[in-house]
PDB file of C-alpha atoms in Angstrom:
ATOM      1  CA  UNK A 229       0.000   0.000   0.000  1.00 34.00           C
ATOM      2  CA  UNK A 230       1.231   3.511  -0.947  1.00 41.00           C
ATOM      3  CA  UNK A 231       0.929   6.598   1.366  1.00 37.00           C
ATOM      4  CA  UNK A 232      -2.391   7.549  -0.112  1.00 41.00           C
ATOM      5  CA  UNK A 233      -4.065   4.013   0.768  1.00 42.00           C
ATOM      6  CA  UNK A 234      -4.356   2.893  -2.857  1.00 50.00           C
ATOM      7  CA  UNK A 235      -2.952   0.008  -4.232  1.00 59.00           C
ATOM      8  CA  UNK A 236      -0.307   0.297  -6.799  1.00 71.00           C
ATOM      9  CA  UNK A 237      -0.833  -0.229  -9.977  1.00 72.00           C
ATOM     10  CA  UNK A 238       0.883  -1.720 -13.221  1.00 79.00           C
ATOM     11  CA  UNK A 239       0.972   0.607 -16.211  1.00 79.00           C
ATOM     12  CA  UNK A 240      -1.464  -2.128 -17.811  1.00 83.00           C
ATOM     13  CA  UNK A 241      -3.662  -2.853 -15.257  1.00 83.00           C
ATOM     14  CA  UNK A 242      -3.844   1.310 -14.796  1.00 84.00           C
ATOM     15  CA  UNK A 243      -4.582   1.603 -18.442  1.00 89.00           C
ATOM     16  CA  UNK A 244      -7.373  -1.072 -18.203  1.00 92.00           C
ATOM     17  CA  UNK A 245      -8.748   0.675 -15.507  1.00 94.00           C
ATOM     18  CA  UNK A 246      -9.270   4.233 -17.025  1.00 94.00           C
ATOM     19  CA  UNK A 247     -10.605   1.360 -20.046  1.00 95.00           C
ATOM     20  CA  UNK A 248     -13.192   0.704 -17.918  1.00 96.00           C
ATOM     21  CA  UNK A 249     -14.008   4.236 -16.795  1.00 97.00           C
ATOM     22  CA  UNK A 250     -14.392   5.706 -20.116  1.00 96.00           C
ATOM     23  CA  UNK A 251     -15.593   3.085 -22.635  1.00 96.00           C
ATOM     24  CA  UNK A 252     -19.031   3.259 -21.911  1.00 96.00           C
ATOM     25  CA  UNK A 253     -19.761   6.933 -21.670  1.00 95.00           C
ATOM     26  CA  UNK A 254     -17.870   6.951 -25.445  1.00 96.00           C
ATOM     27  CA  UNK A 255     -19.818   3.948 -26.495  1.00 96.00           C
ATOM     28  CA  UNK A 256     -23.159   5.806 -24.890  1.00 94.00           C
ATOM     29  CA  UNK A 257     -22.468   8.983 -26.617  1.00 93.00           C
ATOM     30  CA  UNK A 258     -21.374   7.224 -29.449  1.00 94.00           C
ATOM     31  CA  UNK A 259     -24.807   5.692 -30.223  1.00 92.00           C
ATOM     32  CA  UNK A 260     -26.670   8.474 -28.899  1.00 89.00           C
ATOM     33  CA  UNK A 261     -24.981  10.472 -32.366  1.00 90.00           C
ATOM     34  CA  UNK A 262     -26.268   8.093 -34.428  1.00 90.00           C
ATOM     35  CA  UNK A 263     -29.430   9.502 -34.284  1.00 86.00           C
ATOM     36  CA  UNK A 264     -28.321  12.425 -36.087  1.00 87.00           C
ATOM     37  CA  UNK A 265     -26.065  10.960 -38.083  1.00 91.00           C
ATOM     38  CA  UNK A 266     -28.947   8.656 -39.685  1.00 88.00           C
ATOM     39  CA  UNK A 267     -30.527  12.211 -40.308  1.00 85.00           C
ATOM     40  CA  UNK A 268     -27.859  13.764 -42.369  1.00 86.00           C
ATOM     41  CA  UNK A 269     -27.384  10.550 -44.604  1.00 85.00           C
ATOM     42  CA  UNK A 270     -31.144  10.824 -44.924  1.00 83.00           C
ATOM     43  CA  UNK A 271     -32.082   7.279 -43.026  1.00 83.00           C
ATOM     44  CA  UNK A 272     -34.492   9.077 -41.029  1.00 80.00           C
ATOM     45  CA  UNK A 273     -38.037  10.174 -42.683  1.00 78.00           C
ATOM     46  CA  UNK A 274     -41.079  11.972 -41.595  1.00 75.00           C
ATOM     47  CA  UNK A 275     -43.878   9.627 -43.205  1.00 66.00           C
ATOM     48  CA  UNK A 276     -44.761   6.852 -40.527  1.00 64.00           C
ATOM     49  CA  UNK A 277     -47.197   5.497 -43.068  1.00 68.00           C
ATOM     50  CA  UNK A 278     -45.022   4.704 -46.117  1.00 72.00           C
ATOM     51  CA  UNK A 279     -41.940   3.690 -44.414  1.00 73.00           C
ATOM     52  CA  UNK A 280     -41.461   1.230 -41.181  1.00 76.00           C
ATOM     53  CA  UNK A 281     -41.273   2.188 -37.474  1.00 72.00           C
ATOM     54  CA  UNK A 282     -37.168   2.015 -37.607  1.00 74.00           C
ATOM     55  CA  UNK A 283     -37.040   4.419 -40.436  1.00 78.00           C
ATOM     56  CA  UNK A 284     -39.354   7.550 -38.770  1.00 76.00           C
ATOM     57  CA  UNK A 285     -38.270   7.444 -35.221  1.00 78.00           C
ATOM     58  CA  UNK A 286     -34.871   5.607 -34.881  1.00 82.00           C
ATOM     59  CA  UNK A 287     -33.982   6.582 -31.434  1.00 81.00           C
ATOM     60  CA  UNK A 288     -37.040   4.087 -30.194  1.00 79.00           C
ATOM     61  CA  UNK A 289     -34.545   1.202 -31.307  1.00 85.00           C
ATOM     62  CA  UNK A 290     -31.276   3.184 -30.673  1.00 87.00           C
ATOM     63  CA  UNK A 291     -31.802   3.741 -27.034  1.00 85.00           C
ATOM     64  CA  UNK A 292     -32.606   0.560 -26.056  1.00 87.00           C
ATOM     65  CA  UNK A 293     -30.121  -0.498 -27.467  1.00 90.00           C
ATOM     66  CA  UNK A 294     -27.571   1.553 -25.664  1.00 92.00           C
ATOM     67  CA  UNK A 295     -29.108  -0.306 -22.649  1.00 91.00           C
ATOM     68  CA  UNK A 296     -28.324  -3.409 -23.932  1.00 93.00           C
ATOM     69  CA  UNK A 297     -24.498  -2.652 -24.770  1.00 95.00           C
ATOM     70  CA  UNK A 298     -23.834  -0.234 -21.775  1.00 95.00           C
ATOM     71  CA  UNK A 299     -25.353  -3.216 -19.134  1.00 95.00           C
ATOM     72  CA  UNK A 300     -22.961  -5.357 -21.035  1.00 96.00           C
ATOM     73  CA  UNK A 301     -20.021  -3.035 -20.844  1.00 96.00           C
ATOM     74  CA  UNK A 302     -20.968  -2.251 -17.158  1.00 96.00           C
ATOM     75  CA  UNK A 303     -21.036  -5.605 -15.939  1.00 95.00           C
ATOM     76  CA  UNK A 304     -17.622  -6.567 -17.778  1.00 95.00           C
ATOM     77  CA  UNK A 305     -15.545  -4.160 -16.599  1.00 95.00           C
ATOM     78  CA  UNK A 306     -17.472  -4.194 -12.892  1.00 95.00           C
ATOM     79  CA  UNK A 307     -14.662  -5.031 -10.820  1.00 93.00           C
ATOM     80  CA  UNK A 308     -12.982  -2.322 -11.901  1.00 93.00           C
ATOM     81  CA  UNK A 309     -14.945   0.357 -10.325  1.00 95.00           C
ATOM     82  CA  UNK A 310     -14.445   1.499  -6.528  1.00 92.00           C
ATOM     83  CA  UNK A 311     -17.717   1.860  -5.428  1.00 94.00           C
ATOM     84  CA  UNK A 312     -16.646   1.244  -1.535  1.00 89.00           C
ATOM     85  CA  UNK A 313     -17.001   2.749   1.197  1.00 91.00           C
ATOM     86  CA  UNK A 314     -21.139   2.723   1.022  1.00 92.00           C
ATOM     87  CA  UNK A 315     -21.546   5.637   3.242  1.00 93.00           C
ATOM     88  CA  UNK A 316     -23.784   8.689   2.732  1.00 95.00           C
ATOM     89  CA  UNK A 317     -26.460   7.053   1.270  1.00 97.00           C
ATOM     90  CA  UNK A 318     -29.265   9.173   2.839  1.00 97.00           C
ATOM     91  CA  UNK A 319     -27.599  12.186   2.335  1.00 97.00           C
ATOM     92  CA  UNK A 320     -26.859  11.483  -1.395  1.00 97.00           C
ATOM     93  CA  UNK A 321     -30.604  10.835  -1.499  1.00 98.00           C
ATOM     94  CA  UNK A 322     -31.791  13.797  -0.162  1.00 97.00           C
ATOM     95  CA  UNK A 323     -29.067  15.663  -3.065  1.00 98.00           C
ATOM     96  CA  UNK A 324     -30.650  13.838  -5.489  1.00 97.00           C
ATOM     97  CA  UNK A 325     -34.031  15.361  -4.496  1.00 98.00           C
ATOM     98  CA  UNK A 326     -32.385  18.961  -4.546  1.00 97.00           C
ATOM     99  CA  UNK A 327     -30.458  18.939  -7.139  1.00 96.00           C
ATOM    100  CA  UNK A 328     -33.435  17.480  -9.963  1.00 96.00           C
ATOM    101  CA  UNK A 329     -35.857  20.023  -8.649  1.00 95.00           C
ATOM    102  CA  UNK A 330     -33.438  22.627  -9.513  1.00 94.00           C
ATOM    103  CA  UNK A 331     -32.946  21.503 -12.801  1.00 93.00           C
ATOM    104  CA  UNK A 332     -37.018  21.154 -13.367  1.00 93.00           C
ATOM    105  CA  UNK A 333     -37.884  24.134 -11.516  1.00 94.00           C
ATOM    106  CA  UNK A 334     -37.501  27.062 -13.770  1.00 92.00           C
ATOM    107  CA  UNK A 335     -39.185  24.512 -16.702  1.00 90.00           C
ATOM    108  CA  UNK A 336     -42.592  23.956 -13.918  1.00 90.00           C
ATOM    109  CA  UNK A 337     -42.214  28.121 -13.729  1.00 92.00           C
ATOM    110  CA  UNK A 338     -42.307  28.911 -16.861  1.00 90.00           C
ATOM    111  CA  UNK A 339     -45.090  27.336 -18.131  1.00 87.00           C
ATOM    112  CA  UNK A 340     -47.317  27.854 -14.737  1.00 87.00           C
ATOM    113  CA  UNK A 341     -46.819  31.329 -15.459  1.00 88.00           C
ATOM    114  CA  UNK A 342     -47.011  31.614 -19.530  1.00 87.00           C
ATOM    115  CA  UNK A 343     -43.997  33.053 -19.356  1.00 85.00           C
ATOM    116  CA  UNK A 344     -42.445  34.274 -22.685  1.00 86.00           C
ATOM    117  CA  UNK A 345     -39.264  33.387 -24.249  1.00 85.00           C
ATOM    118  CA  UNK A 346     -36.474  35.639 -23.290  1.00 84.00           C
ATOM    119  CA  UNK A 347     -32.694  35.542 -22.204  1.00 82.00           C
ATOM    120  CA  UNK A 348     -34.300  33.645 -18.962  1.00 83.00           C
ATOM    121  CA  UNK A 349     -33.843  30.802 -20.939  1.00 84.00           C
ATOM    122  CA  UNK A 350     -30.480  30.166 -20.220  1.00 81.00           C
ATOM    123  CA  UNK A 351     -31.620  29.713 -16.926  1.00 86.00           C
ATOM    124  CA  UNK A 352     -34.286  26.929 -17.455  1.00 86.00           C
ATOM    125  CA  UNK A 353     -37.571  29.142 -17.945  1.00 91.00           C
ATOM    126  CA  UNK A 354     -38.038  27.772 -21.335  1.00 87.00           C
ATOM    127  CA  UNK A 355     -40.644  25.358 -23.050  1.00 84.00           C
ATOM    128  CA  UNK A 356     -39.112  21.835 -23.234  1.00 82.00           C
ATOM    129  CA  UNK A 357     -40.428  20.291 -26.847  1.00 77.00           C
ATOM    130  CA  UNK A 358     -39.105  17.420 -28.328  1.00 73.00           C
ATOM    131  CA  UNK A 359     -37.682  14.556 -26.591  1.00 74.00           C
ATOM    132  CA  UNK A 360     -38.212  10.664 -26.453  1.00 75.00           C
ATOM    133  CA  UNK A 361     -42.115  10.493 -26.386  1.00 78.00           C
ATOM    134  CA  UNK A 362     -43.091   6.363 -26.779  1.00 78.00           C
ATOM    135  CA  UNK A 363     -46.694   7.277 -27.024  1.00 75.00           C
ATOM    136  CA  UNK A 364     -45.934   8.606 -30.687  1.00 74.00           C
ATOM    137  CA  UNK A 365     -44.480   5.331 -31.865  1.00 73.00           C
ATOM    138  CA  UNK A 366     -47.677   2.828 -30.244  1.00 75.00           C
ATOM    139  CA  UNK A 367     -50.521   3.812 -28.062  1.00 80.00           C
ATOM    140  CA  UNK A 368     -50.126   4.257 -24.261  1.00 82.00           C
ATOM    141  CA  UNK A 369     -52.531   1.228 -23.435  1.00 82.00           C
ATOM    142  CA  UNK A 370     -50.600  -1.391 -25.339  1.00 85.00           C
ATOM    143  CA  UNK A 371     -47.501  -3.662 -23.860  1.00 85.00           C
ATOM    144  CA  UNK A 372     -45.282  -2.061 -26.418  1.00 82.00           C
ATOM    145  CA  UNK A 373     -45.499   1.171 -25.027  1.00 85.00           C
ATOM    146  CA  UNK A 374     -44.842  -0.090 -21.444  1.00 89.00           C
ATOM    147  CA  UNK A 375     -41.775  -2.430 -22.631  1.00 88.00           C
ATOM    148  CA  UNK A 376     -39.848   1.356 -23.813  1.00 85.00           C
ATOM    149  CA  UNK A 377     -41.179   3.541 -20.797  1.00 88.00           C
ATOM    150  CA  UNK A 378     -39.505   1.088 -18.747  1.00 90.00           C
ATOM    151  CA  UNK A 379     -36.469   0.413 -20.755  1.00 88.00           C
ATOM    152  CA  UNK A 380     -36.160   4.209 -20.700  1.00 89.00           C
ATOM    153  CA  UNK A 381     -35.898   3.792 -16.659  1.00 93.00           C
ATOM    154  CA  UNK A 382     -33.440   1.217 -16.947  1.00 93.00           C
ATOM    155  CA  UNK A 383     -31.388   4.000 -19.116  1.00 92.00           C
ATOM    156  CA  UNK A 384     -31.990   6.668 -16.664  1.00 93.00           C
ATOM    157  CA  UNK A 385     -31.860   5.246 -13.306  1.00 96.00           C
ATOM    158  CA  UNK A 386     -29.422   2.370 -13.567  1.00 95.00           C
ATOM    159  CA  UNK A 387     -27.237   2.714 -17.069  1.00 95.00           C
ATOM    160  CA  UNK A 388     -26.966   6.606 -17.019  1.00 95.00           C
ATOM    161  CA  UNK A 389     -26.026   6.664 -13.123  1.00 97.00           C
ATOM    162  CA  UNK A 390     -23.521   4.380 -13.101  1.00 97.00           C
ATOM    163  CA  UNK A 391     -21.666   5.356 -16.301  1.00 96.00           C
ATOM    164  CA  UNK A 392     -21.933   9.232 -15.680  1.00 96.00           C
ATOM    165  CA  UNK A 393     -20.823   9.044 -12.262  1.00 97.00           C
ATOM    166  CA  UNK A 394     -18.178   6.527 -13.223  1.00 97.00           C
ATOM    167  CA  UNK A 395     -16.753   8.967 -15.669  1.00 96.00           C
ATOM    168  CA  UNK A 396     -17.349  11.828 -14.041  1.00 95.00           C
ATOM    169  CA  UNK A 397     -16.506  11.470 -10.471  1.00 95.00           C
ATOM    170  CA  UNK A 398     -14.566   8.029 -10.525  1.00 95.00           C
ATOM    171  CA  UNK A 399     -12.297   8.766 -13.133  1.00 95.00           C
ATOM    172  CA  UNK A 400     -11.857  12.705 -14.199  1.00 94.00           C
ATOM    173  CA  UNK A 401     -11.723  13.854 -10.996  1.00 93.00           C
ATOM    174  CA  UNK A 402      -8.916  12.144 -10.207  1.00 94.00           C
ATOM    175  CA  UNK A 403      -7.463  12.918 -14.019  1.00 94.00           C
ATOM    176  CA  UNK A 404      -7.212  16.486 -13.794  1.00 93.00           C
ATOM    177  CA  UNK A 405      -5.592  16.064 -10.128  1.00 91.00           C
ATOM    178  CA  UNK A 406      -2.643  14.389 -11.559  1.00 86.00           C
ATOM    179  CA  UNK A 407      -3.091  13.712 -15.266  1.00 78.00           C
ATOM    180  CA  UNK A 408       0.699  13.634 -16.230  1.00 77.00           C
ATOM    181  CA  UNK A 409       1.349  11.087 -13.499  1.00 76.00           C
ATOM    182  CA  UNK A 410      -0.352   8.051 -11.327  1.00 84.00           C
ATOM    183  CA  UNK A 411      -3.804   9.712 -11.415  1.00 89.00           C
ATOM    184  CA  UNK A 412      -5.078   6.097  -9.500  1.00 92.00           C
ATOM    185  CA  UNK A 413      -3.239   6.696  -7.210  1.00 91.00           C
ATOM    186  CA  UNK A 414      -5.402  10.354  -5.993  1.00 92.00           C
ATOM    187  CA  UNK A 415      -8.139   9.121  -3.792  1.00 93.00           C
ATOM    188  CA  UNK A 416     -11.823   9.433  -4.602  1.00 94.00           C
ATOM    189  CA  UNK A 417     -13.315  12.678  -3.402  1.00 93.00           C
ATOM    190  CA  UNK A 418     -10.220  14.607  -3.145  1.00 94.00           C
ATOM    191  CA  UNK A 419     -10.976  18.362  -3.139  1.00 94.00           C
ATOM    192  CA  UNK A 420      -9.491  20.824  -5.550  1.00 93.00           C
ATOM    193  CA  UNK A 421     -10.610  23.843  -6.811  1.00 93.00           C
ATOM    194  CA  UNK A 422      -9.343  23.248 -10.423  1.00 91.00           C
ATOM    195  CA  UNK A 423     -10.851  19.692 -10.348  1.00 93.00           C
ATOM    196  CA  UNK A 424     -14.423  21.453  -9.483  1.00 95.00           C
ATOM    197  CA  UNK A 425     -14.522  24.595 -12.100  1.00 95.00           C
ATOM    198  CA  UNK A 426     -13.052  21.687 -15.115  1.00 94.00           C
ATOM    199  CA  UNK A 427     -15.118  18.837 -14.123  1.00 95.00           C
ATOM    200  CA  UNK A 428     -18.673  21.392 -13.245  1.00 95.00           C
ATOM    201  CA  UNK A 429     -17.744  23.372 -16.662  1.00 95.00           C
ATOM    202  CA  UNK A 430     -17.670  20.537 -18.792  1.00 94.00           C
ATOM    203  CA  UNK A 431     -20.722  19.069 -17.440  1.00 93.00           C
ATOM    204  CA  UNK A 432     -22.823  22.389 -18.040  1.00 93.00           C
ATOM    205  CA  UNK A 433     -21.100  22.010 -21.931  1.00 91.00           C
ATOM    206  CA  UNK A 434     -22.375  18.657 -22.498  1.00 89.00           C
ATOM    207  CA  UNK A 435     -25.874  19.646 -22.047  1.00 87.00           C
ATOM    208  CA  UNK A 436     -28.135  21.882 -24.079  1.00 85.00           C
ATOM    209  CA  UNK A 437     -28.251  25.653 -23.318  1.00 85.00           C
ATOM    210  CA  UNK A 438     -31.691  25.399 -21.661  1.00 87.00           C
ATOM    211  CA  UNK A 439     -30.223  22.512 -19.047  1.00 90.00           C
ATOM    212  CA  UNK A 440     -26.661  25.100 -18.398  1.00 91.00           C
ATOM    213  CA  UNK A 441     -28.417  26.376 -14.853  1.00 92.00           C
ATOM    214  CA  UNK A 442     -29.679  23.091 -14.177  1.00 92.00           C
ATOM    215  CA  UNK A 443     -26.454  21.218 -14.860  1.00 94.00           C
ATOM    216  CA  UNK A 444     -24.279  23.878 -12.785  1.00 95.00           C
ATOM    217  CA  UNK A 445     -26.933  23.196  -9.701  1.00 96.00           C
ATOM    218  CA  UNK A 446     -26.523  19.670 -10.076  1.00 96.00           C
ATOM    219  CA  UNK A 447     -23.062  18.887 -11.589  1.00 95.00           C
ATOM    220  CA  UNK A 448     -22.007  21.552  -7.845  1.00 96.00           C
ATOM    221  CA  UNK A 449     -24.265  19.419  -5.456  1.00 97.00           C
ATOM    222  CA  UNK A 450     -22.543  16.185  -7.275  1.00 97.00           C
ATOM    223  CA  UNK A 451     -19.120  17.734  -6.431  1.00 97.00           C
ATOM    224  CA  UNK A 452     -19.685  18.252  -3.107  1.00 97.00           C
ATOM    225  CA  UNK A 453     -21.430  14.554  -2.231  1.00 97.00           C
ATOM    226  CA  UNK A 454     -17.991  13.093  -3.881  1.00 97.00           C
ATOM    227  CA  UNK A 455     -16.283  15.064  -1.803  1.00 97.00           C
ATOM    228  CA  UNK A 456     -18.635  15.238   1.888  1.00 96.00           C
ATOM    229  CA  UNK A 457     -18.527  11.320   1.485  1.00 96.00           C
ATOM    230  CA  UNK A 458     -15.877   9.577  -0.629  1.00 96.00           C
ATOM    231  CA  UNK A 459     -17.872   7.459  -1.858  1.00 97.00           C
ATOM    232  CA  UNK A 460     -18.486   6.536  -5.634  1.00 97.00           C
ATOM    233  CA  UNK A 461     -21.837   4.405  -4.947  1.00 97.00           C
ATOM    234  CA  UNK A 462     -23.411   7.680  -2.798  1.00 97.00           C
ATOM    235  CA  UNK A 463     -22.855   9.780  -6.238  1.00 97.00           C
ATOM    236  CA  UNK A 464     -24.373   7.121  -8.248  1.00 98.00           C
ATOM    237  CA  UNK A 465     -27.258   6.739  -5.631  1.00 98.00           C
ATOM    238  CA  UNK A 466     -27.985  10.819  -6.136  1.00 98.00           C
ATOM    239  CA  UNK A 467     -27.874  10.274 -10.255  1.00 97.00           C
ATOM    240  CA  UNK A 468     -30.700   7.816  -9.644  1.00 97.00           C
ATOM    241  CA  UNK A 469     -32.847   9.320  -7.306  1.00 98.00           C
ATOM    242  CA  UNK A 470     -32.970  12.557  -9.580  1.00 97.00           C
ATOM    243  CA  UNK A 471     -33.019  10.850 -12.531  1.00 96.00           C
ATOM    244  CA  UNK A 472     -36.061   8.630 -11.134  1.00 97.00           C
ATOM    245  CA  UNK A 473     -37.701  11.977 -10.077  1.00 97.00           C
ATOM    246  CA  UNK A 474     -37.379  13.315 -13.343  1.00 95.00           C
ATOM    247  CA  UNK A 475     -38.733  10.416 -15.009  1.00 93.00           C
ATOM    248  CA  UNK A 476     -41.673  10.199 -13.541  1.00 94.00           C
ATOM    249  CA  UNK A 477     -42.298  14.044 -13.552  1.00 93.00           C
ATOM    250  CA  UNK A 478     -41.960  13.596 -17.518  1.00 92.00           C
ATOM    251  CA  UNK A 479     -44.794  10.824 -17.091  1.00 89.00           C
ATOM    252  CA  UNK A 480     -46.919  12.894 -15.077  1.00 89.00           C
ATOM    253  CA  UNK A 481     -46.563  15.991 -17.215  1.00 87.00           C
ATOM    254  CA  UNK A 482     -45.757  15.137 -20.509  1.00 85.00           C
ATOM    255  CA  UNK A 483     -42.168  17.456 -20.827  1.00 86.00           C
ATOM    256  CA  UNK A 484     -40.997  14.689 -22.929  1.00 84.00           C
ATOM    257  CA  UNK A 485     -38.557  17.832 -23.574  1.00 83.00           C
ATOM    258  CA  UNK A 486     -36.148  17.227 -20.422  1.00 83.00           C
ATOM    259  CA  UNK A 487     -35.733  13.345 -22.222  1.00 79.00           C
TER     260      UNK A 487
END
């Protein structure tokens, strides 16, 4: 054991390890852009009644199938991820809570009030349109529908969780402490100012302008539980709960939008 309580490791078993941290965020991403990469190269078309289900709304078979691949990718590289100690777990909770109803709060204001569009918007208090809406590929009282609603839960709660917080908290964190030496070796939670500005910054970028308030609230409160408990499994536990929260606020209001 080395001074910092982490055990040393080879160059390949270090290299595997950062493998496993960053692999399935890329391959997430990576299918997520497929969507609008069919659209350019003109896979994608508008008429649902001349052309199949796959052709009109392709991200009904794309997402679950980044479920499918991500599980996979999670559970083969599982012992590579530090989820001890499991500490904090109510308090992560209770962040989870906090930090999704600041992301959905300005979106509730905005249309409780009929607010109008305005440079509030970069602040949430927007209308959310679009999204990943099941209902418009079969109709809400069928099995179909029921299957993808809760395949988009696995994707939220479980797949997004553990990948996001894996990459975000597990692995850069400890990258931009030390990323021109043994960055393994930095211990999980390790405050730093730099860390927190890169790591909150590049979350807010990631997300669409709308989400930048939100995703500075959260990506902040998601700092600070790393931090406050040292524990990867508490940050995953708060991506959860707020991503539970938001899913079914999208099924209870229809802001298919923040999907």
């Amino acid at each position: 054991m080395n001074v910092l309580g982490q055990d040393q490791l080879s160059e390949e078993d270090g290299a595997r390890k950062t493998l496993a941290h960053v692999l399935p965020i890329v391959t997430f991403l990576g299918l997520m852009a497929l969507v609008p990469l069919l659209e350019l190269l003109g896979f994608v078309v508008e008429n649902d009644e001349m052309f199949p289900w796959y052709r009109h709304a392709p991200e009904q078979w794309i997402y679950p199938l980044q479920v499918i691949v991500c599980l996979l990718l999670i559970k083969q590289y599982w012992r590579s991820y530090d989820f001890t100690p499991f500490r904090g777990m109510i308090i992560a909770a209770l962040m989870g809570v906090i930090g999704i109803l600041a992301w959905i709060l300005p979106g509730y204001l905005f249309n409780k009030m009929n607010m109008d569009e305005g440079w509030w918007k970069f602040f949430g208090f927007t209308a959310r349109e679009g999204g990943f809406n099941p209902g418009q590929l079969v109709s809400p009282d069928t099995s179909t529908y029921w299957l993808l609603v809760m395949l988009r839960f696995l994707r939220m709660v479980i797949v997004v969780a553990i990948i996001e917080e894996v990459f975000w908290r597990g692995f850069l964190m400890r990258y931009f402490l030390d990323k021109d030496g043994d960055y393994w070796q930095q211990p999980f939670g390790k405050f730093s100012y730099k860390t927190y500005c890169l790591i909150t910054f590049l979350f807010i970028v990631v997300h669409s302008p709308a989400d930048y308030f939100g995703a500075f609230i959260y990506g902040s409160i998601a700092y600070w539980v790393a931090v406050h408990t040292k524990s990867l499994a508490a940050c995953i536990l708060m991506h959860s709960v707020a991503n539970l929260l938001l899913g079914c606020y999208v099924m209870f209001t229809g802001e298919y939008g923040y999907w």
